[in-house]
Amino acid sequence: MSISERLTARTPTGVWVRAGAAAMLWVVLYAANGPFWDWLLLDRIGLDGEGRLGSGVRFFFYDSVKIALLLVGIIFLVTVLRSFMSVERTRALLGGRREGLGNVMAAGLGVVTPFCSCSAVPAFIGFVAAGVPVGVTLSFLIASPLVNEVAIALLFGLFGLGPTLLYVGAGLVIAVVAGVVLGRLRVERWVEPFVFETRLRGEVVDPAAALTWADRMRMGVDEVGVILRKIWPYLLVGIALGAVIHGWAPEDFFARHAGAGNPLAVLVAVLVGIPLYSNAAGILPLVEALHDKGLPMGTLLAFMMAVVALSLPELILLRRVLKPQLIAAFVGVTAAGIVAVGYLFNAVLGV
Amino acid sequence: MSTVQIKILGPGCANCTNLERATRVAIEALGVDADVEKVTDYSTIAAYGVMSTPALVVDEVVLLSGRVPTASHLREILAPLVAAG
């Protein structure tokens, strides 16, 4: 019996008791994280909290634990909530929608629908074959990775509510606008013809149907394990780089070269971000350290969005259904949206 | 007794492999006489109406899609095949 099966092989009340106990443990650990490392590293070992080594090492340990706790909490919550939605339900909601409102709905549903980019191709075929316009389908496919639960968890934990809401809002606007623009370009001609020839047969199975709370919580626990196993190397590299920048990078190096004074900074950040393949967990510790060094939030959010929204593996998958012209338009329009948002935030927010 | 046709739909992601392994374990445990086939072609997958992989198809009927079930859930789904076969 796996751990998760053992957890759920109980009465329905038992499930809630366990969930409550886990939530309490989480709060205690989260509250104890900062004081514990201060005590161990500064008081016991005697590192200097203001010095390079001390602040770098403390940043590494404190941030690793904090980010791990945030990820566990948010991934669990998001998975349980998302278990009420499914791609099948989303398609039913989008069926017969015109462009415009359809794009807005698709972007919103892209955020709340449980979706793995490994399913991007069957989902694309399923949407288009069911009559959802290509532009609306693309709004969904852009929003889904762009507004990402891991990024939301970490932004909220590291920067608070304001930047998190800006990020979610900006991601939705980019997905809607990019989908509308691509729809206007009449991109149907750049979709591989077999997509339109696919005839759907058989009963659609809704994965969200007939789940108990115990099932949903098991899915949450499983998903936490799956995501942590997948992202921990990125996370550690990101935090280590963040710690190095935090402790050793000259105080004004980044601010001088990529700060508010450099008009090309956002553009460069996005161009650097697109080919980088990482995920939000690896990027955000870096973003946090760079923000401490005086880089403006707009530049950093644009960098993060470029990294998570446009990933080479997903584009290679999508090449099966989209012709190169559409892949190029997809990347170009999305990147342009991210650049625009970066400049807008820098203008409105400052550092 | 006819052989049951089981298909695992999925492009070859980790979950597809997990579902295939779990299915083989379950049919072995139940003693079902079945052929297990992997389907990786996207248009065939989409034609089943499946939009989230992996999916489990038994005798051309989609029984599950979008997640890997627990071993006990999988046995529950496949148990009727023993009686029918």
CSV table of C-alpha atoms in Angstrom, one decimal:
chain,number,residue,atom,x,y,z
A,1,MET,CA,0.0,0.0,0.0
A,2,SER,CA,1.4,3.4,-0.9
A,3,ILE,CA,1.4,6.2,1.6
A,4,SER,CA,-1.3,8.0,-0.1
A,5,GLU,CA,-3.6,5.0,-0.2
A,6,ARG,CA,-3.0,4.4,3.5
A,7,LEU,CA,-3.9,8.0,4.2
A,8,THR,CA,-7.2,7.7,2.4
A,9,ALA,CA,-8.2,4.2,3.5
A,10,ARG,CA,-10.1,5.7,6.4
A,11,THR,CA,-13.5,7.1,7.2
A,12,PRO,CA,-14.5,10.4,5.6
A,13,THR,CA,-14.1,12.1,9.0
A,14,GLY,CA,-10.6,10.7,9.3
A,15,VAL,CA,-9.7,12.4,6.1
A,16,TRP,CA,-10.7,15.8,7.4
A,17,VAL,CA,-8.9,15.2,10.7
A,18,ARG,CA,-5.8,14.3,8.8
A,19,ALA,CA,-6.1,17.4,6.6
A,20,GLY,CA,-6.6,19.6,9.7
A,21,ALA,CA,-3.5,18.1,11.5
A,22,ALA,CA,-1.4,18.6,8.3
A,23,ALA,CA,-2.5,22.2,8.0
A,24,MET,CA,-1.5,22.9,11.6
A,25,LEU,CA,1.9,21.2,11.2
A,26,TRP,CA,2.4,23.4,8.1
A,27,VAL,CA,1.7,26.6,9.9
A,28,VAL,CA,4.0,25.7,12.8
A,29,LEU,CA,6.9,24.8,10.4
A,30,TYR,CA,6.4,28.0,8.4
A,31,ALA,CA,6.4,30.2,11.5
A,32,ALA,CA,9.5,28.4,12.9
A,33,ASN,CA,11.6,28.6,9.7
A,34,GLY,CA,13.1,32.0,10.1
A,35,PRO,CA,13.8,31.9,13.9
A,36,PHE,CA,15.3,28.3,13.5
A,37,TRP,CA,18.0,29.3,11.0
A,38,ASP,CA,18.8,32.5,12.8
A,39,TRP,CA,19.3,30.4,15.9
A,40,LEU,CA,21.3,27.7,14.2
A,41,LEU,CA,23.4,29.7,11.8
A,42,LEU,CA,23.9,32.9,13.6
A,43,ASP,CA,23.7,32.1,17.3
A,44,ARG,CA,25.1,28.5,17.4
A,45,ILE,CA,27.5,28.4,14.4
A,46,GLY,CA,28.3,32.1,14.7
A,47,LEU,CA,28.0,33.3,11.1
A,48,ASP,CA,27.6,37.0,10.6
A,49,GLY,CA,24.1,37.7,9.3
A,50,GLU,CA,25.2,41.0,7.7
A,51,GLY,CA,28.3,39.5,6.0
A,52,ARG,CA,28.5,37.9,2.5
A,53,LEU,CA,28.9,34.3,3.7
A,54,GLY,CA,26.4,34.6,6.5
A,55,SER,CA,23.7,36.3,4.4
A,56,GLY,CA,24.2,34.0,1.4
A,57,VAL,CA,24.1,30.8,3.6
A,58,ARG,CA,21.1,32.0,5.6
A,59,PHE,CA,19.3,32.9,2.3
A,60,PHE,CA,19.9,29.4,0.9
A,61,PHE,CA,18.6,27.5,3.9
A,62,TYR,CA,15.8,29.8,4.8
A,63,ASP,CA,14.6,30.1,1.3
A,64,SER,CA,14.8,26.4,0.5
A,65,VAL,CA,12.5,25.5,3.4
A,66,LYS,CA,10.2,28.4,2.9
A,67,ILE,CA,9.8,27.7,-0.8
A,68,ALA,CA,9.3,24.0,-0.2
A,69,LEU,CA,6.6,24.6,2.3
A,70,LEU,CA,4.8,27.1,0.1
A,71,LEU,CA,4.9,24.7,-2.8
A,72,VAL,CA,3.5,21.8,-0.8
A,73,GLY,CA,0.7,23.9,0.6
A,74,ILE,CA,-0.3,25.6,-2.6
A,75,ILE,CA,0.1,22.7,-5.0
A,76,PHE,CA,-2.1,20.6,-2.6
A,77,LEU,CA,-4.8,23.3,-2.4
A,78,VAL,CA,-4.8,24.0,-6.1
A,79,THR,CA,-5.0,20.4,-7.1
A,80,VAL,CA,-7.9,19.7,-4.7
A,81,LEU,CA,-9.8,22.8,-6.0
A,82,ARG,CA,-9.0,22.0,-9.7
A,83,SER,CA,-10.2,18.5,-9.3
A,84,PHE,CA,-13.7,20.0,-9.7
A,85,MET,CA,-12.7,21.0,-13.3
A,86,SER,CA,-11.5,19.1,-16.3
A,87,VAL,CA,-10.5,19.7,-19.8
A,88,GLU,CA,-13.7,18.0,-20.9
A,89,ARG,CA,-15.8,20.4,-18.9
A,90,THR,CA,-13.8,23.4,-20.2
A,91,ARG,CA,-14.4,22.2,-23.8
A,92,ALA,CA,-18.1,21.9,-23.1
A,93,LEU,CA,-18.2,25.5,-21.8
A,94,LEU,CA,-16.2,26.8,-24.8
A,95,GLY,CA,-18.2,25.0,-27.4
A,96,GLY,CA,-20.0,27.4,-29.7
A,97,ARG,CA,-18.5,30.5,-28.2
A,98,ARG,CA,-17.6,33.3,-30.6
A,99,GLU,CA,-14.2,35.0,-30.5
A,100,GLY,CA,-13.9,37.8,-27.9
A,101,LEU,CA,-16.0,36.5,-25.0
A,102,GLY,CA,-14.7,33.0,-26.0
A,103,ASN,CA,-11.1,34.2,-25.6
A,104,VAL,CA,-11.8,35.7,-22.2
A,105,MET,CA,-13.5,32.5,-21.0
A,106,ALA,CA,-10.7,30.4,-22.4
A,107,ALA,CA,-8.0,32.3,-20.6
A,108,GLY,CA,-9.9,32.1,-17.3
A,109,LEU,CA,-10.5,28.4,-17.8
A,110,GLY,CA,-6.9,27.9,-18.7
A,111,VAL,CA,-5.9,29.0,-15.2
A,112,VAL,CA,-8.4,26.8,-13.3
A,113,THR,CA,-8.4,23.7,-15.4
A,114,PRO,CA,-6.0,20.9,-14.4
A,115,PHE,CA,-3.8,20.6,-17.5
A,116,CYS,CA,-0.4,19.1,-18.3
A,117,SER,CA,1.5,20.4,-21.3
A,118,CYS,CA,2.0,16.8,-22.3
A,119,SER,CA,-1.7,16.8,-23.1
A,120,ALA,CA,-1.5,20.0,-25.2
A,121,VAL,CA,-1.8,18.1,-28.5
A,122,PRO,CA,-4.8,15.9,-27.8
A,123,ALA,CA,-6.5,18.9,-26.1
A,124,PHE,CA,-5.8,21.1,-29.1
A,125,ILE,CA,-7.3,18.5,-31.5
A,126,GLY,CA,-10.2,17.8,-29.2
A,127,PHE,CA,-11.1,21.6,-28.9
A,128,VAL,CA,-10.7,22.3,-32.6
A,129,ALA,CA,-12.5,19.2,-33.7
A,130,ALA,CA,-15.4,20.1,-31.4
A,131,GLY,CA,-15.7,23.5,-33.1
A,132,VAL,CA,-13.9,25.8,-30.7
A,133,PRO,CA,-12.2,28.5,-32.8
A,134,VAL,CA,-8.5,28.2,-33.1
A,135,GLY,CA,-7.9,31.6,-31.6
A,136,VAL,CA,-10.0,30.7,-28.5
A,137,THR,CA,-8.1,27.4,-28.2
A,138,LEU,CA,-4.8,29.3,-28.3
A,139,SER,CA,-6.0,31.6,-25.5
A,140,PHE,CA,-6.5,28.5,-23.4
A,141,LEU,CA,-3.1,27.1,-24.4
A,142,ILE,CA,-1.3,30.3,-23.6
A,143,ALA,CA,-3.0,31.0,-20.3
A,144,SER,CA,-2.5,27.5,-18.9
A,145,PRO,CA,1.3,27.6,-18.5
A,146,LEU,CA,1.6,31.4,-18.3
A,147,VAL,CA,-0.6,31.7,-15.2
A,148,ASN,CA,1.0,29.0,-13.2
A,149,GLU,CA,0.1,27.8,-9.7
A,150,VAL,CA,3.8,27.3,-8.7
A,151,ALA,CA,4.5,30.9,-9.8
A,152,ILE,CA,1.4,32.2,-7.9
A,153,ALA,CA,2.5,30.3,-4.7
A,154,LEU,CA,6.1,31.7,-4.8
A,155,LEU,CA,5.2,35.2,-5.9
A,156,PHE,CA,2.7,35.4,-3.1
A,157,GLY,CA,5.2,34.0,-0.5
A,158,LEU,CA,8.1,36.2,-1.6
A,159,PHE,CA,6.5,39.4,-2.7
A,160,GLY,CA,3.0,39.5,-1.3
A,161,LEU,CA,-0.5,40.0,-2.7
A,162,GLY,CA,0.1,43.0,-5.0
A,163,PRO,CA,2.6,41.6,-7.4
A,164,THR,CA,0.8,38.3,-7.4
A,165,LEU,CA,-2.5,39.9,-8.6
A,166,LEU,CA,-0.6,41.9,-11.2
A,167,TYR,CA,1.0,38.8,-12.5
A,168,VAL,CA,-2.3,36.9,-12.8
A,169,GLY,CA,-4.1,39.9,-14.4
A,170,ALA,CA,-1.3,40.5,-16.8
A,171,GLY,CA,-1.1,36.8,-17.8
A,172,LEU,CA,-4.9,36.7,-18.4
A,173,VAL,CA,-4.7,39.9,-20.6
A,174,ILE,CA,-1.8,38.5,-22.6
A,175,ALA,CA,-3.6,35.2,-23.2
A,176,VAL,CA,-6.9,37.0,-24.3
A,177,VAL,CA,-5.2,39.5,-26.6
A,178,ALA,CA,-2.8,37.0,-28.1
A,179,GLY,CA,-5.7,34.6,-28.8
A,180,VAL,CA,-7.7,37.4,-30.4
A,181,VAL,CA,-4.8,38.6,-32.5
A,182,LEU,CA,-4.0,35.1,-33.7
A,183,GLY,CA,-7.6,34.5,-34.5
A,184,ARG,CA,-7.7,37.7,-36.6
A,185,LEU,CA,-4.6,36.4,-38.6
A,186,ARG,CA,-6.9,33.6,-39.8
A,187,VAL,CA,-4.4,31.0,-38.5
A,188,GLU,CA,-6.7,28.1,-39.5
A,189,ARG,CA,-4.6,27.7,-42.7
A,190,TRP,CA,-1.5,27.0,-40.5
A,191,VAL,CA,-3.1,24.2,-38.6
A,192,GLU,CA,-2.2,20.7,-39.9
A,193,PRO,CA,-5.2,19.5,-41.9
A,194,PHE,CA,-5.6,16.2,-40.1
A,195,VAL,CA,-6.9,18.1,-37.1
A,196,PHE,CA,-10.0,19.2,-38.9
A,197,GLU,CA,-10.5,15.8,-40.4
A,198,THR,CA,-10.4,14.1,-37.0
A,199,ARG,CA,-13.9,12.7,-36.2
A,200,LEU,CA,-14.7,12.3,-32.6
A,201,ARG,CA,-16.4,9.1,-31.6
A,202,GLY,CA,-17.2,7.4,-28.4
A,203,GLU,CA,-18.4,8.6,-25.1
A,204,VAL,CA,-16.4,11.4,-23.4
A,205,VAL,CA,-15.2,10.4,-20.0
A,206,ASP,CA,-15.2,13.3,-17.5
A,207,PRO,CA,-12.2,12.7,-15.2
A,208,ALA,CA,-13.8,15.1,-12.6
A,209,ALA,CA,-17.0,13.1,-12.3
A,210,ALA,CA,-17.7,10.9,-9.3
A,211,LEU,CA,-14.7,11.9,-7.1
A,212,THR,CA,-15.0,11.8,-3.3
A,213,TRP,CA,-13.2,14.2,-1.0
A,214,ALA,CA,-10.8,11.4,-0.1
A,215,ASP,CA,-10.1,11.0,-3.8
A,216,ARG,CA,-9.4,14.7,-4.3
A,217,MET,CA,-7.1,14.8,-1.3
A,218,ARG,CA,-5.2,11.8,-2.5
A,219,MET,CA,-4.8,13.5,-5.9
A,220,GLY,CA,-3.5,16.6,-4.0
A,221,VAL,CA,-0.9,14.5,-2.1
A,222,ASP,CA,0.1,12.6,-5.2
A,223,GLU,CA,0.5,15.9,-7.2
A,224,VAL,CA,2.7,17.4,-4.6
A,225,GLY,CA,5.0,14.4,-4.9
A,226,VAL,CA,5.0,14.4,-8.7
A,227,ILE,CA,5.7,18.2,-8.9
A,228,LEU,CA,8.4,18.2,-6.2
A,229,ARG,CA,10.2,15.2,-7.8
A,230,LYS,CA,10.1,17.0,-11.1
A,231,ILE,CA,11.3,20.5,-10.0
A,232,TRP,CA,13.7,20.0,-7.1
A,233,PRO,CA,16.8,20.2,-9.2
A,234,TYR,CA,15.6,23.5,-10.8
A,235,LEU,CA,14.7,24.7,-7.3
A,236,LEU,CA,18.0,24.0,-5.7
A,237,VAL,CA,20.0,25.5,-8.6
A,238,GLY,CA,17.7,28.6,-8.6
A,239,ILE,CA,18.1,29.1,-4.8
A,240,ALA,CA,21.9,28.5,-5.0
A,241,LEU,CA,22.2,31.1,-7.8
A,242,GLY,CA,20.0,33.4,-5.8
A,243,ALA,CA,22.2,32.9,-2.7
A,244,VAL,CA,25.3,33.7,-4.7
A,245,ILE,CA,23.7,36.9,-6.1
A,246,HIS,CA,22.4,37.7,-2.7
A,247,GLY,CA,25.8,37.4,-0.9
A,248,TRP,CA,28.4,38.1,-3.5
A,249,ALA,CA,27.1,40.1,-6.5
A,250,PRO,CA,28.3,43.8,-6.3
A,251,GLU,CA,25.5,45.9,-4.8
A,252,ASP,CA,24.8,48.0,-7.9
A,253,PHE,CA,25.9,45.6,-10.7
A,254,PHE,CA,22.5,44.5,-11.9
A,255,ALA,CA,20.7,47.8,-11.1
A,256,ARG,CA,23.3,49.6,-13.3
A,257,HIS,CA,23.1,47.3,-16.3
A,258,ALA,CA,19.5,46.1,-16.3
A,259,GLY,CA,17.8,48.6,-14.0
A,260,ALA,CA,15.2,51.2,-14.7
A,261,GLY,CA,17.7,53.3,-16.6
A,262,ASN,CA,18.2,50.8,-19.3
A,263,PRO,CA,15.3,51.0,-21.9
A,264,LEU,CA,16.2,47.7,-23.5
A,265,ALA,CA,16.2,45.7,-20.2
A,266,VAL,CA,12.7,44.2,-20.6
A,267,LEU,CA,13.3,43.2,-24.2
A,268,VAL,CA,16.6,41.5,-23.3
A,269,ALA,CA,15.0,39.8,-20.3
A,270,VAL,CA,12.3,38.3,-22.5
A,271,LEU,CA,14.7,37.3,-25.3
A,272,VAL,CA,16.9,35.6,-22.7
A,273,GLY,CA,13.9,34.0,-21.0
A,274,ILE,CA,12.3,32.3,-24.0
A,275,PRO,CA,14.9,29.7,-24.7
A,276,LEU,CA,15.6,29.1,-21.0
A,277,TYR,CA,13.9,26.0,-20.0
A,278,SER,CA,13.1,26.0,-16.3
A,279,ASN,CA,10.0,26.4,-14.3
A,280,ALA,CA,8.7,29.0,-11.9
A,281,ALA,CA,10.3,27.2,-9.0
A,282,GLY,CA,13.8,27.6,-10.4
A,283,ILE,CA,13.2,31.2,-11.6
A,284,LEU,CA,11.6,32.8,-8.5
A,285,PRO,CA,14.5,32.5,-6.1
A,286,LEU,CA,16.6,34.2,-8.8
A,287,VAL,CA,13.9,36.9,-9.2
A,288,GLU,CA,13.8,37.5,-5.5
A,289,ALA,CA,17.6,38.0,-5.3
A,290,LEU,CA,17.6,40.3,-8.3
A,291,HIS,CA,14.8,42.3,-6.9
A,292,ASP,CA,16.8,42.8,-3.7
A,293,LYS,CA,19.6,44.1,-5.9
A,294,GLY,CA,17.4,46.8,-7.3
A,295,LEU,CA,15.9,45.3,-10.6
A,296,PRO,CA,12.4,46.6,-11.3
A,297,MET,CA,9.5,44.3,-10.9
A,298,GLY,CA,8.2,44.7,-14.4
A,299,THR,CA,11.5,43.5,-15.9
A,300,LEU,CA,11.6,40.5,-13.5
A,301,LEU,CA,8.0,39.5,-14.1
A,302,ALA,CA,8.5,39.7,-17.9
A,303,PHE,CA,11.6,37.5,-17.5
A,304,MET,CA,9.7,34.9,-15.4
A,305,MET,CA,6.7,34.9,-17.8
A,306,ALA,CA,9.0,34.4,-20.8
A,307,VAL,CA,10.6,31.4,-19.1
A,308,VAL,CA,7.4,29.7,-18.0
A,309,ALA,CA,5.1,30.5,-20.9
A,310,LEU,CA,7.2,29.6,-23.9
A,311,SER,CA,9.0,26.3,-23.5
A,312,LEU,CA,10.8,24.5,-26.2
A,313,PRO,CA,9.5,21.0,-25.3
A,314,GLU,CA,5.9,22.2,-25.6
A,315,LEU,CA,6.5,24.0,-28.9
A,316,ILE,CA,8.1,20.8,-30.3
A,317,LEU,CA,4.9,18.9,-29.2
A,318,LEU,CA,2.6,21.5,-30.7
A,319,ARG,CA,4.6,21.3,-34.0
A,320,ARG,CA,2.6,18.0,-34.6
A,321,VAL,CA,-0.6,20.1,-35.0
A,322,LEU,CA,0.6,23.6,-35.9
A,323,LYS,CA,2.6,24.6,-39.0
A,324,PRO,CA,5.9,26.5,-38.4
A,325,GLN,CA,4.3,29.8,-39.4
A,326,LEU,CA,1.7,29.4,-36.6
A,327,ILE,CA,4.4,28.3,-34.1
A,328,ALA,CA,6.3,31.5,-35.0
A,329,ALA,CA,3.2,33.7,-34.7
A,330,PHE,CA,2.3,32.1,-31.4
A,331,VAL,CA,5.8,32.8,-30.0
A,332,GLY,CA,6.0,36.3,-31.5
A,333,VAL,CA,2.6,37.5,-30.3
A,334,THR,CA,3.0,36.0,-26.8
A,335,ALA,CA,6.5,37.4,-26.4
A,336,ALA,CA,5.3,40.9,-27.6
A,337,GLY,CA,2.5,40.8,-25.0
A,338,ILE,CA,5.0,39.9,-22.3
A,339,VAL,CA,7.4,42.7,-23.3
A,340,ALA,CA,4.5,45.2,-23.3
A,341,VAL,CA,3.4,44.1,-19.9
A,342,GLY,CA,7.0,44.4,-18.6
A,343,TYR,CA,7.3,48.0,-19.8
A,344,LEU,CA,3.9,48.9,-18.5
A,345,PHE,CA,4.7,47.6,-15.0
A,346,ASN,CA,8.0,49.4,-14.9
A,347,ALA,CA,6.3,52.6,-15.9
A,348,VAL,CA,3.6,52.2,-13.3
A,349,LEU,CA,5.4,50.6,-10.5
A,350,GLY,CA,9.0,51.7,-10.6
A,351,VAL,CA,11.4,49.6,-8.6
B,1,MET,CA,-13.5,-17.1,-23.6
B,2,SER,CA,-12.5,-14.1,-25.7
B,3,THR,CA,-9.5,-12.0,-25.2
B,4,VAL,CA,-10.1,-8.5,-23.9
B,5,GLN,CA,-8.5,-5.7,-25.9
B,6,ILE,CA,-7.0,-3.1,-23.6
B,7,LYS,CA,-5.4,0.1,-25.0
B,8,ILE,CA,-3.4,2.6,-23.1
B,9,LEU,CA,-3.6,6.0,-24.8
B,10,GLY,CA,-0.8,8.4,-24.3
B,11,PRO,CA,2.2,9.9,-26.1
B,12,GLY,CA,4.7,8.3,-23.8
B,13,CYS,CA,4.8,10.5,-20.8
B,14,ALA,CA,5.6,9.2,-17.3
B,15,ASN,CA,1.9,8.8,-16.3
B,16,CYS,CA,1.3,6.7,-19.4
B,17,THR,CA,4.0,4.3,-18.4
B,18,ASN,CA,2.6,4.2,-14.9
B,19,LEU,CA,-0.9,3.5,-16.2
B,20,GLU,CA,0.4,0.7,-18.4
B,21,ARG,CA,2.3,-0.9,-15.5
B,22,ALA,CA,-0.6,-0.6,-13.1
B,23,THR,CA,-3.0,-2.1,-15.7
B,24,ARG,CA,-0.7,-5.1,-16.4
B,25,VAL,CA,-0.4,-5.7,-12.6
B,26,ALA,CA,-4.2,-5.5,-12.2
B,27,ILE,CA,-5.1,-7.9,-15.1
B,28,GLU,CA,-2.5,-10.4,-13.8
B,29,ALA,CA,-4.0,-10.3,-10.3
B,30,LEU,CA,-7.5,-10.7,-11.6
B,31,GLY,CA,-6.5,-13.4,-14.1
B,32,VAL,CA,-8.0,-11.5,-17.1
B,33,ASP,CA,-7.0,-12.8,-20.5
B,34,ALA,CA,-6.2,-9.5,-22.2
B,35,ASP,CA,-4.0,-7.9,-24.9
B,36,VAL,CA,-2.5,-4.6,-23.8
B,37,GLU,CA,-1.6,-2.2,-26.6
B,38,LYS,CA,-0.1,1.2,-26.3
B,39,VAL,CA,-1.5,3.9,-28.6
B,40,THR,CA,0.8,6.9,-29.1
B,41,ASP,CA,-0.6,8.4,-32.3
B,42,TYR,CA,-2.2,11.8,-31.5
B,43,SER,CA,-5.0,11.6,-34.1
B,44,THR,CA,-6.0,8.2,-32.9
B,45,ILE,CA,-6.0,9.3,-29.3
B,46,ALA,CA,-8.0,12.4,-30.1
B,47,ALA,CA,-10.5,10.3,-32.1
B,48,TYR,CA,-11.4,8.5,-28.9
B,49,GLY,CA,-12.5,11.9,-27.6
B,50,VAL,CA,-9.7,11.8,-25.1
B,51,MET,CA,-8.2,15.2,-24.3
B,52,SER,CA,-6.2,14.5,-21.2
B,53,THR,CA,-3.8,11.6,-21.2
B,54,PRO,CA,-3.2,8.9,-20.1
B,55,ALA,CA,-6.5,7.1,-20.9
B,56,LEU,CA,-7.6,3.5,-20.5
B,57,VAL,CA,-9.7,1.9,-23.3
B,58,VAL,CA,-11.2,-1.5,-22.9
B,59,ASP,CA,-12.9,-3.1,-25.9
B,60,GLU,CA,-13.0,0.3,-27.6
B,61,VAL,CA,-14.7,2.0,-24.6
B,62,VAL,CA,-12.9,4.8,-22.8
B,63,LEU,CA,-13.1,4.0,-19.1
B,64,LEU,CA,-10.7,6.5,-17.7
B,65,SER,CA,-8.8,9.6,-18.8
B,66,GLY,CA,-6.6,12.2,-17.3
B,67,ARG,CA,-5.1,10.4,-14.4
B,68,VAL,CA,-3.5,7.2,-13.1
B,69,PRO,CA,-6.0,5.5,-10.8
B,70,THR,CA,-5.0,3.7,-7.5
B,71,ALA,CA,-4.5,0.0,-7.7
B,72,SER,CA,-7.8,-0.7,-5.9
B,73,HIS,CA,-9.7,1.6,-8.2
B,74,LEU,CA,-8.2,0.0,-11.3
B,75,ARG,CA,-9.1,-3.5,-10.0
B,76,GLU,CA,-12.7,-2.2,-9.4
B,77,ILE,CA,-12.9,-1.0,-13.0
B,78,LEU,CA,-11.4,-4.2,-14.5
B,79,ALA,CA,-13.2,-6.7,-12.3
B,80,PRO,CA,-16.4,-7.0,-14.5
B,81,LEU,CA,-14.1,-8.3,-17.3
B,82,VAL,CA,-13.5,-11.5,-15.3
B,83,ALA,CA,-17.2,-12.3,-15.2
B,84,ALA,CA,-17.8,-11.2,-18.8
B,85,GLY,CA,-14.8,-13.0,-20.2
